[in-house]
CSV table of C-alpha atoms in Angstrom, one decimal:
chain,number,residue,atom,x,y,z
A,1,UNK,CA,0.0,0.0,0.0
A,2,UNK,CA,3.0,2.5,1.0
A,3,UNK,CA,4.3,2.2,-2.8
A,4,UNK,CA,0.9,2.7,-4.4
A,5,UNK,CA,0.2,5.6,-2.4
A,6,UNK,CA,4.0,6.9,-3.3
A,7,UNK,CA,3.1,6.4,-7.0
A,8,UNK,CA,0.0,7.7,-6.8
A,9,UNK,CA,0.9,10.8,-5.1
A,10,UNK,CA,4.2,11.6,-7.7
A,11,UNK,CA,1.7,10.9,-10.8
A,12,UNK,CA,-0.5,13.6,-9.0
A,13,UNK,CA,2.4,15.9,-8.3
A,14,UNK,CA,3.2,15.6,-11.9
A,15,UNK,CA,-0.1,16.1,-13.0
A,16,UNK,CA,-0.2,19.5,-11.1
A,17,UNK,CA,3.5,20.8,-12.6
A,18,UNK,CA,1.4,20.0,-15.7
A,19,UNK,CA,-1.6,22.5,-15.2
A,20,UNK,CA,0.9,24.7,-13.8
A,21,UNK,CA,3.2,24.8,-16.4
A,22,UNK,CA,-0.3,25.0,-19.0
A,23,UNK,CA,-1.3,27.4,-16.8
A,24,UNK,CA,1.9,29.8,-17.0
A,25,UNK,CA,2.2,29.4,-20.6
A,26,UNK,CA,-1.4,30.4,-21.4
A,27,UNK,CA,-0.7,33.5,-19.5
A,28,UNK,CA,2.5,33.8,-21.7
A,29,UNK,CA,0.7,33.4,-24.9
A,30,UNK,CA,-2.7,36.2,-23.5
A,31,UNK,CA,-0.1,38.5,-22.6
A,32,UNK,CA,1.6,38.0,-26.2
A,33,UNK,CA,0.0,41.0,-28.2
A,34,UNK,CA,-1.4,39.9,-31.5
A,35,UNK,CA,-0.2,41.4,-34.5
A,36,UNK,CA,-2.9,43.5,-36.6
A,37,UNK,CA,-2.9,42.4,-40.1
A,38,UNK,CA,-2.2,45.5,-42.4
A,39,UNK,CA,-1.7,45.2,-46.6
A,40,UNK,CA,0.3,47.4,-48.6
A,41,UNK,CA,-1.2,47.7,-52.2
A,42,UNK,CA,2.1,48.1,-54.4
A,43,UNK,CA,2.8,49.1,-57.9
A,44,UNK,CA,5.1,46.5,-58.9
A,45,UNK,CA,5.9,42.5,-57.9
A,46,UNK,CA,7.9,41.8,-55.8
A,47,UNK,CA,11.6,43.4,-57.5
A,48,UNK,CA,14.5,44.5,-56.2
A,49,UNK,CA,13.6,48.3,-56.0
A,50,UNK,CA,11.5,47.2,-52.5
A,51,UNK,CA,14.0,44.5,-50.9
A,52,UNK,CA,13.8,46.9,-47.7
A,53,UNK,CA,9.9,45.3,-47.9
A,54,UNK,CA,10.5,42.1,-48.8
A,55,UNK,CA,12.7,42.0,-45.7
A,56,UNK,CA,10.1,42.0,-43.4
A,57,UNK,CA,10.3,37.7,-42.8
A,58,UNK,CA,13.8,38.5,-42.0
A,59,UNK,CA,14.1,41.5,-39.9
A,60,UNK,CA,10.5,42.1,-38.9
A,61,UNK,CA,10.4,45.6,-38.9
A,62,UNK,CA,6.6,46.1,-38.7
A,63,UNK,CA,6.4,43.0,-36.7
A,64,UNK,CA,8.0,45.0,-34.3
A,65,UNK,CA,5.3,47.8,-34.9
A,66,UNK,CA,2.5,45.2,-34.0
A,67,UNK,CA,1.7,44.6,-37.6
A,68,UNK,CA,1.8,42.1,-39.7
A,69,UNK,CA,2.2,42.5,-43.3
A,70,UNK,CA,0.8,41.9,-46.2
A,71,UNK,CA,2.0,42.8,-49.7
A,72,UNK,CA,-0.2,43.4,-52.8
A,73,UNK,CA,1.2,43.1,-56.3
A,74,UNK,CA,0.1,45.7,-58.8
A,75,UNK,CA,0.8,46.6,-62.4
A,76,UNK,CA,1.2,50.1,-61.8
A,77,UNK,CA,0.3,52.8,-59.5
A,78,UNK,CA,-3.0,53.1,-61.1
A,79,UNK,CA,-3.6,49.4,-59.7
A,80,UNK,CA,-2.3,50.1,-56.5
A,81,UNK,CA,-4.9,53.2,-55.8
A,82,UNK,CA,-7.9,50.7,-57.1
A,83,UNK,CA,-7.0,48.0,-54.5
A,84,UNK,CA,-7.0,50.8,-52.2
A,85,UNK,CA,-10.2,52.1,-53.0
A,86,UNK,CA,-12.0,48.4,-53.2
A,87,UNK,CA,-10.6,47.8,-49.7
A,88,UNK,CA,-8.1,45.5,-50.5
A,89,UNK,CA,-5.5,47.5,-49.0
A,90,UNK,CA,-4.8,50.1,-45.9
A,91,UNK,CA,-2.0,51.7,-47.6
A,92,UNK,CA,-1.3,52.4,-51.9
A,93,UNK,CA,2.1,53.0,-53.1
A,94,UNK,CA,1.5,54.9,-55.9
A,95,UNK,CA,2.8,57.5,-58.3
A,96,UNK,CA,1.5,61.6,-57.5
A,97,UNK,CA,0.0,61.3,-61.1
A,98,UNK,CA,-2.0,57.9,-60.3
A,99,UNK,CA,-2.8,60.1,-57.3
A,100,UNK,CA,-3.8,63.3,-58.6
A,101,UNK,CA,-6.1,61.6,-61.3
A,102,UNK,CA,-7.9,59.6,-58.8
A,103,UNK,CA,-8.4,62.8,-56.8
A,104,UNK,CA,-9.8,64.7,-60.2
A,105,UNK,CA,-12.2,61.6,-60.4
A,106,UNK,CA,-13.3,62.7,-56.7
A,107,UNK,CA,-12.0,60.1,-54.8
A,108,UNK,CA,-11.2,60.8,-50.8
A,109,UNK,CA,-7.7,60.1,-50.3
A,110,UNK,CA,-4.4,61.8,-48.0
A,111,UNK,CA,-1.0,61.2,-49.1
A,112,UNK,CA,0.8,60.3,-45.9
A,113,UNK,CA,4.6,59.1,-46.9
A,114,UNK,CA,7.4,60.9,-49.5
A,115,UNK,CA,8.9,57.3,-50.6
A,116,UNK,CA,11.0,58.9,-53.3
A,117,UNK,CA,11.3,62.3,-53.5
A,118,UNK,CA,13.3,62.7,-55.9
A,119,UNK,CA,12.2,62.4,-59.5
A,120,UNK,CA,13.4,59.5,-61.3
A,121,UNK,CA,12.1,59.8,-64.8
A,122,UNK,CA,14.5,60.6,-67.7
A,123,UNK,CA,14.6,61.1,-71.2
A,124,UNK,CA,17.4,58.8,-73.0
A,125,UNK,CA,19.2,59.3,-76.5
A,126,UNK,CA,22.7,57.8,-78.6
A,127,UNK,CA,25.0,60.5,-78.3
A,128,UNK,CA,25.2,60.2,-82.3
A,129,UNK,CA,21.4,61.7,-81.6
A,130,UNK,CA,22.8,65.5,-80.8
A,131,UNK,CA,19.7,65.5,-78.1
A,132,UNK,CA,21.1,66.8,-75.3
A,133,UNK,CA,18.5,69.4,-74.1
A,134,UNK,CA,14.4,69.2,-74.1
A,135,UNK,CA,14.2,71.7,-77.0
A,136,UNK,CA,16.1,69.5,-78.7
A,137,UNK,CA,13.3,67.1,-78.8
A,138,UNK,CA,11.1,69.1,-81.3
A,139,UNK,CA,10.3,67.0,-84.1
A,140,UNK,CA,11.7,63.6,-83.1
A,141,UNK,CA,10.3,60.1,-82.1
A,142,UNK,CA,10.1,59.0,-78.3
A,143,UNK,CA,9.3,56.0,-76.8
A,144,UNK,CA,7.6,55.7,-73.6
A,145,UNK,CA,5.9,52.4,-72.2
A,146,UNK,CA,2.9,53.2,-72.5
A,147,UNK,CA,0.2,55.9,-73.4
A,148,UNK,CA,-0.9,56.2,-69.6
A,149,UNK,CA,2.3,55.6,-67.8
A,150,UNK,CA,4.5,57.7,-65.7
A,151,UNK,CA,7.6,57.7,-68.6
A,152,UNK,CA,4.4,59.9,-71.1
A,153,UNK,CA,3.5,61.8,-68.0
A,154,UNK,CA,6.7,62.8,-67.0
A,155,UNK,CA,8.0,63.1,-70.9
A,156,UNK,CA,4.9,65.9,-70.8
A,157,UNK,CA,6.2,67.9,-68.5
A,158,UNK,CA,9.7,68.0,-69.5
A,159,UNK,CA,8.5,69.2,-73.0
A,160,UNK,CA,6.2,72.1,-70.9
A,161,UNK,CA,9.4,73.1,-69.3
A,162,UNK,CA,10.9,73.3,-72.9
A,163,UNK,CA,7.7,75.4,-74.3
A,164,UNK,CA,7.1,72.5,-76.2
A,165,UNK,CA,4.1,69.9,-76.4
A,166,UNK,CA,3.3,66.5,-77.4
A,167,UNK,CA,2.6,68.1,-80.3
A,168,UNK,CA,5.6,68.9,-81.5
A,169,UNK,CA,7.0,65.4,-81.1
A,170,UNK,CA,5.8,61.7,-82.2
A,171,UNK,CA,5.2,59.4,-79.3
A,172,UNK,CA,5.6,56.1,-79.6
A,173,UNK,CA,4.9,53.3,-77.0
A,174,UNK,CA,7.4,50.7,-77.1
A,175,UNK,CA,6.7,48.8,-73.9
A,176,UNK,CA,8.8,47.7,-71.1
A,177,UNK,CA,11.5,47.0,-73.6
A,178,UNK,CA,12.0,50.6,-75.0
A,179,UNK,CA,15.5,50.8,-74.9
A,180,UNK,CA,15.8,47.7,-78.1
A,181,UNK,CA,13.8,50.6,-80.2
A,182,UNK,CA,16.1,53.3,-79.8
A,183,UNK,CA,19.3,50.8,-80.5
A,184,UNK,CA,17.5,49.8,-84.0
A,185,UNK,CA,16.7,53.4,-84.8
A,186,UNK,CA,12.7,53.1,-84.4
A,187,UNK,CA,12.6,56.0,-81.7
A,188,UNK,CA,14.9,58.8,-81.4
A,189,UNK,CA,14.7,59.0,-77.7
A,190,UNK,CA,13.2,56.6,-75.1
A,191,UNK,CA,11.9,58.3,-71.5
A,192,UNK,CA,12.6,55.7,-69.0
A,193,UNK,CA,13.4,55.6,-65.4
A,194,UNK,CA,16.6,55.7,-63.6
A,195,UNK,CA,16.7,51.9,-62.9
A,196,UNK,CA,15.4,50.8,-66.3
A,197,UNK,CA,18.1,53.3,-67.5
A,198,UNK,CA,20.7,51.1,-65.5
A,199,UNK,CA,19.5,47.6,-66.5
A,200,UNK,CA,19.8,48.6,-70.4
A,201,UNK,CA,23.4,49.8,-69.4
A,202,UNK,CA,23.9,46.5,-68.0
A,203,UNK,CA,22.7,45.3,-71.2
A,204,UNK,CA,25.3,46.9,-73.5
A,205,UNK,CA,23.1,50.0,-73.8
A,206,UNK,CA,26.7,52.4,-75.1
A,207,UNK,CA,27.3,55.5,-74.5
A,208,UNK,CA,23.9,57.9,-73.9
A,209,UNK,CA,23.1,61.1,-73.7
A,210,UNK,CA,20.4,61.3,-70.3
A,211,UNK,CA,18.0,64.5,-69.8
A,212,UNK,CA,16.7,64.5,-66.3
A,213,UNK,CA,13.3,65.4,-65.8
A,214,UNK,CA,14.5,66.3,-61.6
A,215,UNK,CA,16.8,68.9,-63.1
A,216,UNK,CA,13.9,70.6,-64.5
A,217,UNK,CA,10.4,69.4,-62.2
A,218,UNK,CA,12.3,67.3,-59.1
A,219,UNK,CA,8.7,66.3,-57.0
A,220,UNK,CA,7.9,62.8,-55.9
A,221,UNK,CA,7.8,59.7,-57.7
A,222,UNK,CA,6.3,57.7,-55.2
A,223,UNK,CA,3.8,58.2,-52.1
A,224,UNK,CA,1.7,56.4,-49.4
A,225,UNK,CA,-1.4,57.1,-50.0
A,226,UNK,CA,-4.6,56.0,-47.8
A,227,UNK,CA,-8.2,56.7,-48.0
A,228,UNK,CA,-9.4,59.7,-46.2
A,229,UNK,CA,-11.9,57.9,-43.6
A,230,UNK,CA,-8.3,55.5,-42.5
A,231,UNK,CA,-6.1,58.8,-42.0
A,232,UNK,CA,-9.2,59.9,-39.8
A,233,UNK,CA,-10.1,56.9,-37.8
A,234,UNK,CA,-6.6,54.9,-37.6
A,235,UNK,CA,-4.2,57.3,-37.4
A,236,UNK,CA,-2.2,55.3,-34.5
A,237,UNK,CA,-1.4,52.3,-37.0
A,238,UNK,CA,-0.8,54.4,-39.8
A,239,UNK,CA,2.1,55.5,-37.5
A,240,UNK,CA,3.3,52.7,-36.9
A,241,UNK,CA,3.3,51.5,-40.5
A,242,UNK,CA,4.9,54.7,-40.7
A,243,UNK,CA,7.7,54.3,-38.0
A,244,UNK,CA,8.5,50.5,-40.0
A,245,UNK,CA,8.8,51.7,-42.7
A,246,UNK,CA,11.1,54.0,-41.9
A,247,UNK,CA,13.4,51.8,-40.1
A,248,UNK,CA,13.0,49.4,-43.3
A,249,UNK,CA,14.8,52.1,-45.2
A,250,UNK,CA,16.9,53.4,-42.8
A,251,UNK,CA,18.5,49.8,-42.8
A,252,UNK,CA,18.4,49.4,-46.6
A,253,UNK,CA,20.6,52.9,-46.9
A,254,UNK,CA,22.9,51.6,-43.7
A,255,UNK,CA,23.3,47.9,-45.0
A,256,UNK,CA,23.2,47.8,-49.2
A,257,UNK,CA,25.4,44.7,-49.0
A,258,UNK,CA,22.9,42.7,-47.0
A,259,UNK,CA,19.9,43.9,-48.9
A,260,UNK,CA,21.7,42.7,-51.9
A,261,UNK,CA,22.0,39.3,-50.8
A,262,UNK,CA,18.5,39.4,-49.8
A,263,UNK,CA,17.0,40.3,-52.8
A,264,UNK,CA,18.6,37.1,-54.1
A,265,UNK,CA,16.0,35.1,-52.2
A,266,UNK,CA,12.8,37.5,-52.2
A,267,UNK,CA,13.1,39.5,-54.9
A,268,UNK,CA,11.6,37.9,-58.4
A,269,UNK,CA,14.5,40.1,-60.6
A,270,UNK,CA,17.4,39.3,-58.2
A,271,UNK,CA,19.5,36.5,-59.1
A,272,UNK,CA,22.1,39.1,-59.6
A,273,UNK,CA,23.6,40.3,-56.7
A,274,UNK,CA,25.6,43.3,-58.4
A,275,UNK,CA,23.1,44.6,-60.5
A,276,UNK,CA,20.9,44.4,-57.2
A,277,UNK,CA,23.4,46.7,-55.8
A,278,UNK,CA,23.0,49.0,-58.2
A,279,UNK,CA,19.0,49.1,-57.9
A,280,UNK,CA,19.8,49.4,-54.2
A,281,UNK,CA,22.4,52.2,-54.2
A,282,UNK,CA,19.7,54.4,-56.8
A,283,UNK,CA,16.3,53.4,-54.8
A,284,UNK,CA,18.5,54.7,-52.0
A,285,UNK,CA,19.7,58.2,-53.5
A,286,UNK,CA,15.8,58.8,-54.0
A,287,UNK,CA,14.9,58.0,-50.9
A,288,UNK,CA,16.7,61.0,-49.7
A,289,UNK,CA,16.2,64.8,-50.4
A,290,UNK,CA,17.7,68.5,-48.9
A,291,UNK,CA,14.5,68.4,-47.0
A,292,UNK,CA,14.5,64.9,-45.6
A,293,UNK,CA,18.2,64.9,-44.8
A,294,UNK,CA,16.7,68.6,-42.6
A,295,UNK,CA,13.0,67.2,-41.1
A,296,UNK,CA,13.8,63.2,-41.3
A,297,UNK,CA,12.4,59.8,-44.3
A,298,UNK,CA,9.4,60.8,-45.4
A,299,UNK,CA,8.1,64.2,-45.2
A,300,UNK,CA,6.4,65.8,-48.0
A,301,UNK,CA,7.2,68.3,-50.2
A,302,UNK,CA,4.0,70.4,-50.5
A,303,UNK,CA,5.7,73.0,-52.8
A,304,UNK,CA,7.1,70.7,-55.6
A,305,UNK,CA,3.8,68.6,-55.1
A,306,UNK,CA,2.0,71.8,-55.8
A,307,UNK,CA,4.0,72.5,-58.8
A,308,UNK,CA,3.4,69.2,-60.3
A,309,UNK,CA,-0.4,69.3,-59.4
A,310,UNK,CA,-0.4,72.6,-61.6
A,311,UNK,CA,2.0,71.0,-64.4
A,312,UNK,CA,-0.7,68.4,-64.7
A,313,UNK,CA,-3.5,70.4,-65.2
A,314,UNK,CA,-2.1,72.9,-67.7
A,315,UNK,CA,-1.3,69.7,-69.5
A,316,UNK,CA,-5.0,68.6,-69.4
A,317,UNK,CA,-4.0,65.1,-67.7
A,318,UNK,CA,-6.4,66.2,-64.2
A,319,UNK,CA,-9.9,68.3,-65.4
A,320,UNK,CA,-9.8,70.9,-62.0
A,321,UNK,CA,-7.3,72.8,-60.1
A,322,UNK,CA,-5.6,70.8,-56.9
A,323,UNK,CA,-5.2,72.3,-53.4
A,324,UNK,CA,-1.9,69.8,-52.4
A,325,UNK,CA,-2.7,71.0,-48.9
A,326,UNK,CA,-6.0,69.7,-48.3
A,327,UNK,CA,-4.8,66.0,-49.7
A,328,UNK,CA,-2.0,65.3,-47.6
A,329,UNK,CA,-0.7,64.6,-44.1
A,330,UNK,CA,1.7,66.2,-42.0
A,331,UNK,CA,0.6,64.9,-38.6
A,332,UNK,CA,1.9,61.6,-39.4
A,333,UNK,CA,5.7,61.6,-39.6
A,334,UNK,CA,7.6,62.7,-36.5
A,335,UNK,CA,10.1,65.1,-37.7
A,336,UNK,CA,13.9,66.1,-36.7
A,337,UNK,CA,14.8,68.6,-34.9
């Protein structure tokens, strides 16, 4: 009897650490905060350009922020505003002109979040071309991808700069691959953007002349964007988002070695680790402006926003006059000192 009631009390001993133990780690796991879910509609797939995103398994910057996120492919910016407006998405990553179209259209949005504030459009030409200045354009053949992407848009306002219009040029749309027209002679100029220009280098592209549409319009290329009732009602995650986002970069310009090897795993266009580099080191350079390096990642430019909002409708691409002030954020972003 003396052994059976030792066993009997050590199984029930046992069976108490057990509930204990249960016990602790339920408390553990109640006191663990879940993580909100949060999506990002984006432009693109997932390419090198956003490896500072496509870290987030990895480093877990917005898991840090309580959020856990979600990326949305697009096919342009266009595509990332209409997930945003179907509800697919809390945040867009979009292009000012995807922006300011869908604003013309009445839609309620607030930019929140300069991504790239420097633009990074260009016009591109063989130096046997002679076109080294936007009046040089009258007359000639450019390519640009596509009759409502940003490479037309941006090729508009460089000509406006110029006195000039589309039409006192031929546009052609050549598609992603508009840098094989203008080696066979079909365009006389190609606008493209600054990593596209670096790609065809890569390529074999030769020696180029390269008009840049900053040194003549330098506003955004790329924004958060949310709808107006989520800037009102959810400000505290849009911070946060915010905040991760801003680490996410901060560690892409700090570490472009790493993010190069990273983008070898996550990134669908990096099985190149030098040419990722490359992507890295420009995506980095627009990242950064005189006034971000002054008030901190991300703060707007309401003047050059302004401008291109006015550029846009003297062009005819937006039907009414925008107030860049009324459309965007500046509560958001906690700025230097």
């Amino acid at each position: 009897m003396t052994l059976i009631r030792t066993l009997f009390l050590r199984r029930l001993a046992a069976l108490g650490a057990g509930i204990a133990l249960a016990l602790v780690m339920q408390t553990s796991w109640a006191q663990a905060p879940e993580l909100e879910k949060f999506t990002l509609a984006g432009w693109s797939k997932p390419i090198t350009e956003i490896t500072n995103l496509l870290a987030e398994p990895d480093l877990g910057f917005f898991r840090d922020q309580g959020l856990a996120l979600n990326y949305l492919p697009g096919a342009g910016g266009g595509d990332a505003l209409r997930n945003l407006l179907s509800g697919q998405a809390d945040v867009a990553f979009t292009d000012p002109g995807s922006f300011f179209a869908a604003l013309d259209k009445g839609a309620k949005l607030r930019a929140i979040y300069d991504i790239y504030p420097q633009n990074v459009f260009n016009v591109v030409s063989l130096t046997s071309s002679g076109i080294t200045k936007p009046s040089d354009l009258k007359g000639k053949r450019i390519g640009v991808y596509s009759l409502s992407s940003g490479t037309r848009q941006n090729l508009q306002i460089l000509l406006q700069q110029a006195g000039l219009s589309e039409a006192d040029v031929t546009v052609v749309v050549t598609g992603l691959l508009n840098f094989v027209p203008l080696i066979q002679g079909q365009v006389d100029a190609t606008a493209a953007t600054d990593t596209g220009l670096a790609l065809a280098r890569r390529r074999g592209l030769g020696d180029v002349n390269v008009i840049e549409v900053a040194k003549y319009l330098n506003y955004s290329s790329d924004l958060f964007v949310v709808r107006e009732s989520t800037y009102q009602h959810d400000k505290d995650k849009l911070r946060r988002f915010i905040a991760a986002y801003r680490r996410s970069v901060e560690w892409m310009i700090s570490d472009p070695e790493r993010a190069a090897q990273l983008a070898v795993r996550r990134a669908i266009d990096g099985q190149d680790p030098a040419l990722n580099a490359e992507i890295i080191a420009i995506r980095n350079r627009a990242s950064v402006s005189e006034l971000t390096r002054r008030l901190g990642l991300g703060v707007l430019n309401l003047d050059t926003l302004q401008a291109a909002a006015d550029a846009y409708l003297k062009l005819d691409l937006i039907s009414r006059p925008i107030t860049i002030r009324d459309v965007v954020a500046v509560d958001l972003i906690p700025r230097a000192e």
